[in-house]
Amino acid sequence: MKNIFYSVFVGLFLMVSCQSEPRKIVPEVPLVVSPAKVVAPKKVAADAATILSKKEVPILCYHNIKELKAGDGEMTKTYTVSPANFAQQMKALSDAGYHSILPNQLNDYLVYDVPLPSNPVMITFDDTREEQFSIGAAEMKKYGFKGVFFIMTVSINRPGYMSKEQIKNLSDDGHVVGAHTWDHHMVTKYAGDDWNTQLVKPKAKLEEIIGKPVKDFAYPFGLWNTAAIPEIKKSGYEMAYILSTKRDPVDPLYTIRRIIVSGTWSTEGMMKSIKSSFTKSE
């Protein structure tokens, strides 16, 4: 009898055990350790002496791109390059392996020693002339060149000068738009509210047109003095461009040298001037 009860008990126990839910195996979750945040070292800006010691980048300055008329004076001849000569010059730069650069690249090179493309050159235009857009930018596009267009805002939308739409188009196409004052009065004569009229308001107007910060300024006639530099800084410009005079030893970023491409030069002469004008002499 005991054996019967024992057998029944064991059978019931086994039946209940078989019907019970099997034990769940919980997979082990690996411990994820977040990597420590890597903080990039802060770039150290070069001082003025270091900037002045660096090899200068050739910077070309164009004004008029048009045919000369009978009776045009020597000044007009100097500031005017014919469309055919401009086309030859852009082709010559491309054939010689030059690569156009923009102000942000120049700044990174001078201040942080960031390498530039081989044979760098900057192509700039002053005074807002319409042919700089219709001829200059169109010719540069054939070679993938980008330029810097310095705008005097009083001339916008006037006959013979660029429209707001053309200026915006230049910016949208990858060119840089810089300021060239309101009405081209020389910086060395400014006093009182002139700084606001000639520096602050033109910058704001151009930024409204292109929807981007305007960081570059070109001195009318290339003329500058040390009193102007703090005002240009205060107005929010990062670099300012002169012509071929000596740079300021304290603020070289606000006296970046350029050369005017003369209409009296041959293409060969222009190419030679790029090398001779930017060989260190300071």
mmCIF file of C-alpha atoms in Angstrom:
data_model
loop_
_atom_site.group_PDB
_atom_site.id
_atom_site.type_symbol
_atom_site.label_atom_id
_atom_site.label_comp_id
_atom_site.label_asym_id
_atom_site.label_seq_id
_atom_site.Cartn_x
_atom_site.Cartn_y
_atom_site.Cartn_z
ATOM 1 C CA MET A 1 0.000 0.000 0.000
ATOM 2 C CA LYS A 2 2.833 2.395 0.887
ATOM 3 C CA ASN A 3 4.404 1.629 -2.450
ATOM 4 C CA ILE A 4 1.175 2.554 -4.236
ATOM 5 C CA PHE A 5 0.964 5.922 -2.415
ATOM 6 C CA TYR A 6 4.617 6.600 -3.080
ATOM 7 C CA SER A 7 4.230 5.840 -6.774
ATOM 8 C CA VAL A 8 1.186 8.154 -7.078
ATOM 9 C CA PHE A 9 2.999 10.954 -5.213
ATOM 10 C CA VAL A 10 6.045 10.697 -7.459
ATOM 11 C CA GLY A 11 3.857 10.694 -10.568
ATOM 12 C CA LEU A 12 1.950 13.791 -9.468
ATOM 13 C CA PHE A 13 5.196 15.574 -8.637
ATOM 14 C CA LEU A 14 6.683 14.800 -12.022
ATOM 15 C CA MET A 15 3.480 15.903 -13.816
ATOM 16 C CA VAL A 16 3.432 19.264 -11.988
ATOM 17 C CA SER A 17 7.143 19.780 -12.635
ATOM 18 C CA CYS A 18 6.730 19.188 -16.367
ATOM 19 C CA GLN A 19 3.869 21.721 -16.604
ATOM 20 C CA SER A 20 5.606 24.486 -14.640
ATOM 21 C CA GLU A 21 7.115 27.427 -16.593
ATOM 22 C CA PRO A 22 10.766 26.812 -17.392
ATOM 23 C CA ARG A 23 13.249 29.182 -15.846
ATOM 24 C CA LYS A 24 13.980 32.173 -18.069
ATOM 25 C CA ILE A 25 17.592 32.791 -19.011
ATOM 26 C CA VAL A 26 18.225 36.529 -18.975
ATOM 27 C CA PRO A 27 21.012 37.418 -21.329
ATOM 28 C CA GLU A 28 23.822 39.285 -19.744
ATOM 29 C CA VAL A 29 23.873 42.937 -20.837
ATOM 30 C CA PRO A 30 27.388 44.076 -21.545
ATOM 31 C CA LEU A 31 28.511 47.127 -19.651
ATOM 32 C CA VAL A 32 28.951 50.023 -22.042
ATOM 33 C CA VAL A 33 31.514 52.515 -20.930
ATOM 34 C CA SER A 34 31.225 55.912 -22.607
ATOM 35 C CA PRO A 35 34.542 56.989 -24.050
ATOM 36 C CA ALA A 36 36.088 59.992 -22.447
ATOM 37 C CA LYS A 37 35.298 63.204 -24.333
ATOM 38 C CA VAL A 38 38.283 64.251 -26.389
ATOM 39 C CA VAL A 39 38.889 67.967 -26.208
ATOM 40 C CA ALA A 40 40.723 69.294 -29.234
ATOM 41 C CA PRO A 41 43.668 71.471 -28.345
ATOM 42 C CA LYS A 42 42.937 75.147 -28.774
ATOM 43 C CA LYS A 43 44.610 76.685 -31.794
ATOM 44 C CA VAL A 44 47.223 79.253 -30.944
ATOM 45 C CA ALA A 45 47.106 82.326 -33.136
ATOM 46 C CA ALA A 46 50.369 83.525 -34.628
ATOM 47 C CA ASP A 47 51.748 86.862 -33.511
ATOM 48 C CA ALA A 48 52.389 89.762 -35.881
ATOM 49 C CA ALA A 49 56.065 88.933 -36.373
ATOM 50 C CA THR A 50 55.216 85.352 -37.390
ATOM 51 C CA ILE A 51 52.552 86.534 -39.821
ATOM 52 C CA LEU A 52 54.956 89.017 -41.410
ATOM 53 C CA SER A 53 57.618 86.325 -41.779
ATOM 54 C CA LYS A 54 55.388 84.032 -43.826
ATOM 55 C CA LYS A 55 55.590 83.919 -47.597
ATOM 56 C CA GLU A 56 53.076 86.336 -49.064
ATOM 57 C CA VAL A 57 50.268 85.079 -51.264
ATOM 58 C CA PRO A 58 49.930 86.985 -54.567
ATOM 59 C CA ILE A 59 46.732 89.059 -54.545
ATOM 60 C CA LEU A 60 45.546 90.690 -57.771
ATOM 61 C CA CYS A 61 43.277 93.737 -57.844
ATOM 62 C CA TYR A 62 41.106 94.507 -60.881
ATOM 63 C CA HIS A 63 38.885 97.521 -61.496
ATOM 64 C CA ASN A 64 37.495 97.991 -65.009
ATOM 65 C CA ILE A 65 37.168 95.165 -67.538
ATOM 66 C CA LYS A 66 36.218 96.950 -70.748
ATOM 67 C CA GLU A 67 37.553 98.395 -73.971
ATOM 68 C CA LEU A 68 39.331 101.727 -73.778
ATOM 69 C CA LYS A 69 37.889 104.701 -75.601
ATOM 70 C CA ALA A 70 39.747 107.324 -77.599
ATOM 71 C CA GLY A 71 40.882 110.072 -75.277
ATOM 72 C CA ASP A 72 41.004 107.933 -72.121
ATOM 73 C CA GLY A 73 43.723 109.237 -69.793
ATOM 74 C CA GLU A 74 46.683 107.422 -68.293
ATOM 75 C CA MET A 75 44.856 106.699 -65.031
ATOM 76 C CA THR A 76 41.963 105.058 -66.889
ATOM 77 C CA LYS A 77 44.428 103.028 -68.961
ATOM 78 C CA THR A 78 46.112 101.792 -65.785
ATOM 79 C CA TYR A 79 42.850 100.778 -64.142
ATOM 80 C CA THR A 80 41.262 99.198 -67.232
ATOM 81 C CA VAL A 81 41.948 95.682 -68.550
ATOM 82 C CA SER A 82 40.302 94.727 -71.826
ATOM 83 C CA PRO A 83 37.985 91.692 -71.825
ATOM 84 C CA ALA A 84 40.383 89.855 -74.158
ATOM 85 C CA ASN A 85 43.367 90.509 -71.897
ATOM 86 C CA PHE A 86 41.423 89.479 -68.820
ATOM 87 C CA ALA A 87 40.505 86.212 -70.520
ATOM 88 C CA GLN A 88 44.160 85.616 -71.458
ATOM 89 C CA GLN A 89 45.272 86.326 -67.897
ATOM 90 C CA MET A 90 42.816 83.872 -66.354
ATOM 91 C CA LYS A 91 43.905 81.191 -68.835
ATOM 92 C CA ALA A 92 47.569 81.927 -68.109
ATOM 93 C CA LEU A 93 46.983 81.524 -64.367
ATOM 94 C CA SER A 94 45.228 78.216 -64.939
ATOM 95 C CA ASP A 95 47.882 76.943 -67.368
ATOM 96 C CA ALA A 96 50.596 77.823 -64.835
ATOM 97 C CA GLY A 97 48.878 75.738 -62.159
ATOM 98 C CA TYR A 98 47.596 78.551 -59.966
ATOM 99 C CA HIS A 99 44.717 77.858 -57.573
ATOM 100 C CA SER A 100 42.459 80.685 -56.436
ATOM 101 C CA ILE A 101 41.993 81.029 -52.682
ATOM 102 C CA LEU A 102 39.552 83.018 -50.561
ATOM 103 C CA PRO A 103 40.039 85.161 -47.449
ATOM 104 C CA ASN A 104 39.188 82.437 -44.933
ATOM 105 C CA GLN A 105 41.963 80.277 -46.409
ATOM 106 C CA LEU A 106 44.417 83.165 -46.297
ATOM 107 C CA ASN A 107 43.508 83.881 -42.675
ATOM 108 C CA ASP A 108 43.939 80.228 -41.672
ATOM 109 C CA TYR A 109 47.332 80.145 -43.393
ATOM 110 C CA LEU A 110 48.624 83.348 -41.820
ATOM 111 C CA VAL A 111 47.222 82.869 -38.321
ATOM 112 C CA TYR A 112 47.141 79.086 -37.837
ATOM 113 C CA ASP A 113 49.656 77.845 -40.422
ATOM 114 C CA VAL A 114 47.034 75.822 -42.305
ATOM 115 C CA PRO A 115 48.521 74.686 -45.650
ATOM 116 C CA LEU A 116 47.334 76.317 -48.870
ATOM 117 C CA PRO A 117 46.908 74.725 -52.301
ATOM 118 C CA SER A 118 49.961 74.785 -54.541
ATOM 119 C CA ASN A 119 50.520 78.103 -56.335
ATOM 120 C CA PRO A 120 47.849 80.051 -54.458
ATOM 121 C CA VAL A 121 46.545 83.361 -55.800
ATOM 122 C CA MET A 122 43.708 85.620 -54.711
ATOM 123 C CA ILE A 123 41.730 87.471 -57.384
ATOM 124 C CA THR A 124 39.966 90.611 -56.159
ATOM 125 C CA PHE A 125 37.807 93.330 -57.712
ATOM 126 C CA ASP A 126 37.135 96.867 -56.471
ATOM 127 C CA ASP A 127 34.342 99.390 -57.109
ATOM 128 C CA THR A 128 31.278 97.253 -57.979
ATOM 129 C CA ARG A 129 31.502 97.568 -61.781
ATOM 130 C CA GLU A 130 28.896 95.478 -63.613
ATOM 131 C CA GLU A 131 31.424 93.940 -66.001
ATOM 132 C CA GLN A 132 33.168 92.354 -63.039
ATOM 133 C CA PHE A 133 30.067 90.178 -62.764
ATOM 134 C CA SER A 134 29.147 89.706 -66.426
ATOM 135 C CA ILE A 135 32.706 89.298 -67.762
ATOM 136 C CA GLY A 136 34.999 88.716 -64.780
ATOM 137 C CA ALA A 137 33.061 86.067 -62.876
ATOM 138 C CA ALA A 138 31.953 84.357 -66.099
ATOM 139 C CA GLU A 139 35.556 84.063 -67.342
ATOM 140 C CA MET A 140 36.823 82.827 -63.966
ATOM 141 C CA LYS A 141 34.155 80.136 -63.903
ATOM 142 C CA LYS A 142 35.807 78.430 -66.898
ATOM 143 C CA TYR A 143 38.771 77.570 -64.669
ATOM 144 C CA GLY A 144 37.017 77.004 -61.365
ATOM 145 C CA PHE A 145 38.386 80.267 -59.942
ATOM 146 C CA LYS A 146 36.623 82.129 -57.141
ATOM 147 C CA GLY A 147 37.219 85.769 -56.313
ATOM 148 C CA VAL A 148 36.591 88.560 -53.826
ATOM 149 C CA PHE A 149 34.350 91.456 -54.848
ATOM 150 C CA PHE A 150 34.708 94.655 -52.822
ATOM 151 C CA ILE A 151 31.494 96.670 -53.054
ATOM 152 C CA MET A 152 30.963 100.390 -52.456
ATOM 153 C CA THR A 153 27.329 100.417 -51.480
ATOM 154 C CA VAL A 154 26.419 103.846 -52.877
ATOM 155 C CA SER A 155 26.778 102.401 -56.387
ATOM 156 C CA ILE A 156 24.488 99.365 -56.014
ATOM 157 C CA ASN A 157 21.732 99.281 -58.661
ATOM 158 C CA ARG A 158 23.131 102.307 -60.493
ATOM 159 C CA PRO A 159 23.736 102.146 -64.269
ATOM 160 C CA GLY A 160 27.060 100.474 -65.001
ATOM 161 C CA TYR A 161 27.271 98.940 -61.545
ATOM 162 C CA MET A 162 26.092 95.673 -60.025
ATOM 163 C CA SER A 163 22.567 95.115 -58.830
ATOM 164 C CA LYS A 164 21.622 93.553 -55.516
ATOM 165 C CA GLU A 165 20.685 90.405 -57.403
ATOM 166 C CA GLN A 166 24.087 90.151 -59.062
ATOM 167 C CA ILE A 167 25.900 90.649 -55.753
ATOM 168 C CA LYS A 168 23.746 87.934 -54.166
ATOM 169 C CA ASN A 169 24.426 85.673 -57.145
ATOM 170 C CA LEU A 170 28.189 86.089 -56.695
ATOM 171 C CA SER A 171 27.945 85.116 -53.049
ATOM 172 C CA ASP A 172 25.679 82.153 -53.765
ATOM 173 C CA ASP A 173 28.153 80.955 -56.420
ATOM 174 C CA GLY A 174 30.985 80.731 -53.883
ATOM 175 C CA HIS A 175 32.662 84.099 -54.342
ATOM 176 C CA VAL A 176 33.278 86.384 -51.364
ATOM 177 C CA VAL A 177 31.646 89.779 -51.027
ATOM 178 C CA GLY A 178 33.622 92.395 -49.107
ATOM 179 C CA ALA A 179 33.066 96.057 -48.262
ATOM 180 C CA HIS A 180 34.689 99.022 -50.005
ATOM 181 C CA THR A 181 33.003 101.820 -48.009
ATOM 182 C CA TRP A 182 29.825 103.665 -48.888
ATOM 183 C CA ASP A 183 31.157 106.172 -51.427
ATOM 184 C CA HIS A 184 34.916 105.578 -51.763
ATOM 185 C CA HIS A 185 36.137 108.417 -49.568
ATOM 186 C CA MET A 186 39.621 107.733 -48.294
ATOM 187 C CA VAL A 187 39.833 106.330 -44.771
ATOM 188 C CA THR A 188 42.600 108.734 -43.752
ATOM 189 C CA LYS A 189 40.075 111.618 -43.827
ATOM 190 C CA TYR A 190 37.379 110.078 -41.599
ATOM 191 C CA ALA A 191 36.145 111.759 -38.427
ATOM 192 C CA GLY A 192 33.075 111.531 -36.203
ATOM 193 C CA ASP A 193 30.195 109.642 -37.795
ATOM 194 C CA ASP A 194 32.216 108.861 -40.942
ATOM 195 C CA TRP A 195 33.222 105.538 -39.410
ATOM 196 C CA ASN A 196 29.590 104.521 -39.064
ATOM 197 C CA THR A 197 28.695 105.768 -42.542
ATOM 198 C CA GLN A 198 31.657 104.228 -44.329
ATOM 199 C CA LEU A 199 32.309 101.037 -42.346
ATOM 200 C CA VAL A 200 29.333 99.923 -40.254
ATOM 201 C CA LYS A 201 26.385 100.697 -42.528
ATOM 202 C CA PRO A 202 27.914 99.246 -45.726
ATOM 203 C CA LYS A 203 28.758 96.033 -43.882
ATOM 204 C CA ALA A 204 25.179 95.719 -42.597
ATOM 205 C CA LYS A 205 23.710 96.448 -46.043
ATOM 206 C CA LEU A 206 25.845 93.829 -47.763
ATOM 207 C CA GLU A 207 25.053 91.245 -45.089
ATOM 208 C CA GLU A 208 21.363 91.938 -45.650
ATOM 209 C CA ILE A 209 21.804 91.362 -49.398
ATOM 210 C CA ILE A 210 23.851 88.141 -49.266
ATOM 211 C CA GLY A 211 22.624 86.680 -45.964
ATOM 212 C CA LYS A 212 26.194 86.002 -44.778
ATOM 213 C CA PRO A 213 28.740 87.793 -42.583
ATOM 214 C CA VAL A 214 30.958 90.312 -44.351
ATOM 215 C CA LYS A 215 34.456 90.045 -42.891
ATOM 216 C CA ASP A 216 36.721 91.752 -45.435
ATOM 217 C CA PHE A 217 37.355 95.417 -46.184
ATOM 218 C CA ALA A 218 39.359 97.139 -48.926
ATOM 219 C CA TYR A 219 40.714 100.654 -48.367
ATOM 220 C CA PRO A 220 39.751 103.146 -51.097
ATOM 221 C CA PHE A 221 42.856 103.984 -53.138
ATOM 222 C CA GLY A 222 44.716 101.525 -50.892
ATOM 223 C CA LEU A 223 45.312 104.378 -48.423
ATOM 224 C CA TRP A 224 45.312 103.637 -44.695
ATOM 225 C CA ASN A 225 46.649 104.855 -41.367
ATOM 226 C CA THR A 226 47.024 103.296 -37.938
ATOM 227 C CA ALA A 227 44.067 105.291 -36.580
ATOM 228 C CA ALA A 228 41.747 103.450 -38.972
ATOM 229 C CA ILE A 229 42.653 99.931 -37.882
ATOM 230 C CA PRO A 230 40.911 99.969 -34.443
ATOM 231 C CA GLU A 231 37.765 101.338 -36.101
ATOM 232 C CA ILE A 232 37.837 98.612 -38.753
ATOM 233 C CA LYS A 233 38.263 95.965 -36.054
ATOM 234 C CA LYS A 234 35.449 97.465 -34.011
ATOM 235 C CA SER A 235 33.173 97.320 -37.049
ATOM 236 C CA GLY A 236 33.606 93.543 -37.228
ATOM 237 C CA TYR A 237 36.029 93.089 -40.106
ATOM 238 C CA GLU A 238 38.675 90.362 -39.774
ATOM 239 C CA MET A 239 41.031 91.470 -42.544
ATOM 240 C CA ALA A 240 41.605 94.648 -44.541
ATOM 241 C CA TYR A 241 43.413 95.090 -47.858
ATOM 242 C CA ILE A 242 45.776 97.812 -49.027
ATOM 243 C CA LEU A 243 47.711 98.033 -52.278
ATOM 244 C CA SER A 244 51.442 97.560 -52.676
ATOM 245 C CA THR A 245 52.696 99.701 -49.786
ATOM 246 C CA LYS A 246 54.410 98.400 -46.660
ATOM 247 C CA ARG A 247 52.331 96.412 -44.147
ATOM 248 C CA ASP A 248 51.692 97.505 -40.576
ATOM 249 C CA PRO A 249 54.107 95.744 -38.171
ATOM 250 C CA VAL A 250 51.487 95.538 -35.402
ATOM 251 C CA ASP A 251 48.352 94.593 -37.371
ATOM 252 C CA PRO A 252 49.431 92.901 -40.615
ATOM 253 C CA LEU A 253 46.004 91.286 -41.051
ATOM 254 C CA TYR A 254 44.591 94.783 -41.578
ATOM 255 C CA THR A 255 47.188 95.688 -44.191
ATOM 256 C CA ILE A 256 47.102 92.747 -46.598
ATOM 257 C CA ARG A 257 49.021 93.683 -49.763
ATOM 258 C CA ARG A 258 47.588 93.567 -53.289
ATOM 259 C CA ILE A 259 48.794 94.746 -56.690
ATOM 260 C CA ILE A 260 46.663 96.522 -59.290
ATOM 261 C CA VAL A 261 46.695 94.633 -62.577
ATOM 262 C CA SER A 262 47.503 97.433 -65.014
ATOM 263 C CA GLY A 263 45.837 97.640 -68.383
ATOM 264 C CA THR A 264 49.236 98.494 -69.821
ATOM 265 C CA TRP A 265 50.671 95.075 -68.916
ATOM 266 C CA SER A 266 50.914 92.163 -71.277
ATOM 267 C CA THR A 267 49.836 88.794 -69.949
ATOM 268 C CA GLU A 268 53.485 87.838 -69.642
ATOM 269 C CA GLY A 269 54.144 91.037 -67.707
ATOM 270 C CA MET A 270 51.279 90.281 -65.349
ATOM 271 C CA MET A 271 52.648 86.813 -64.638
ATOM 272 C CA LYS A 272 56.118 88.223 -63.947
ATOM 273 C CA SER A 273 54.678 90.853 -61.613
ATOM 274 C CA ILE A 274 53.011 88.152 -59.516
ATOM 275 C CA LYS A 275 56.423 86.737 -58.689
ATOM 276 C CA SER A 276 58.386 89.971 -58.364
ATOM 277 C CA SER A 277 55.797 91.889 -56.333
ATOM 278 C CA PHE A 278 55.377 89.224 -53.682
ATOM 279 C CA THR A 279 58.994 88.297 -53.101
ATOM 280 C CA LYS A 280 59.848 89.311 -49.544
ATOM 281 C CA SER A 281 61.342 92.766 -49.317
ATOM 282 C CA GLU A 282 60.219 93.890 -45.862
#
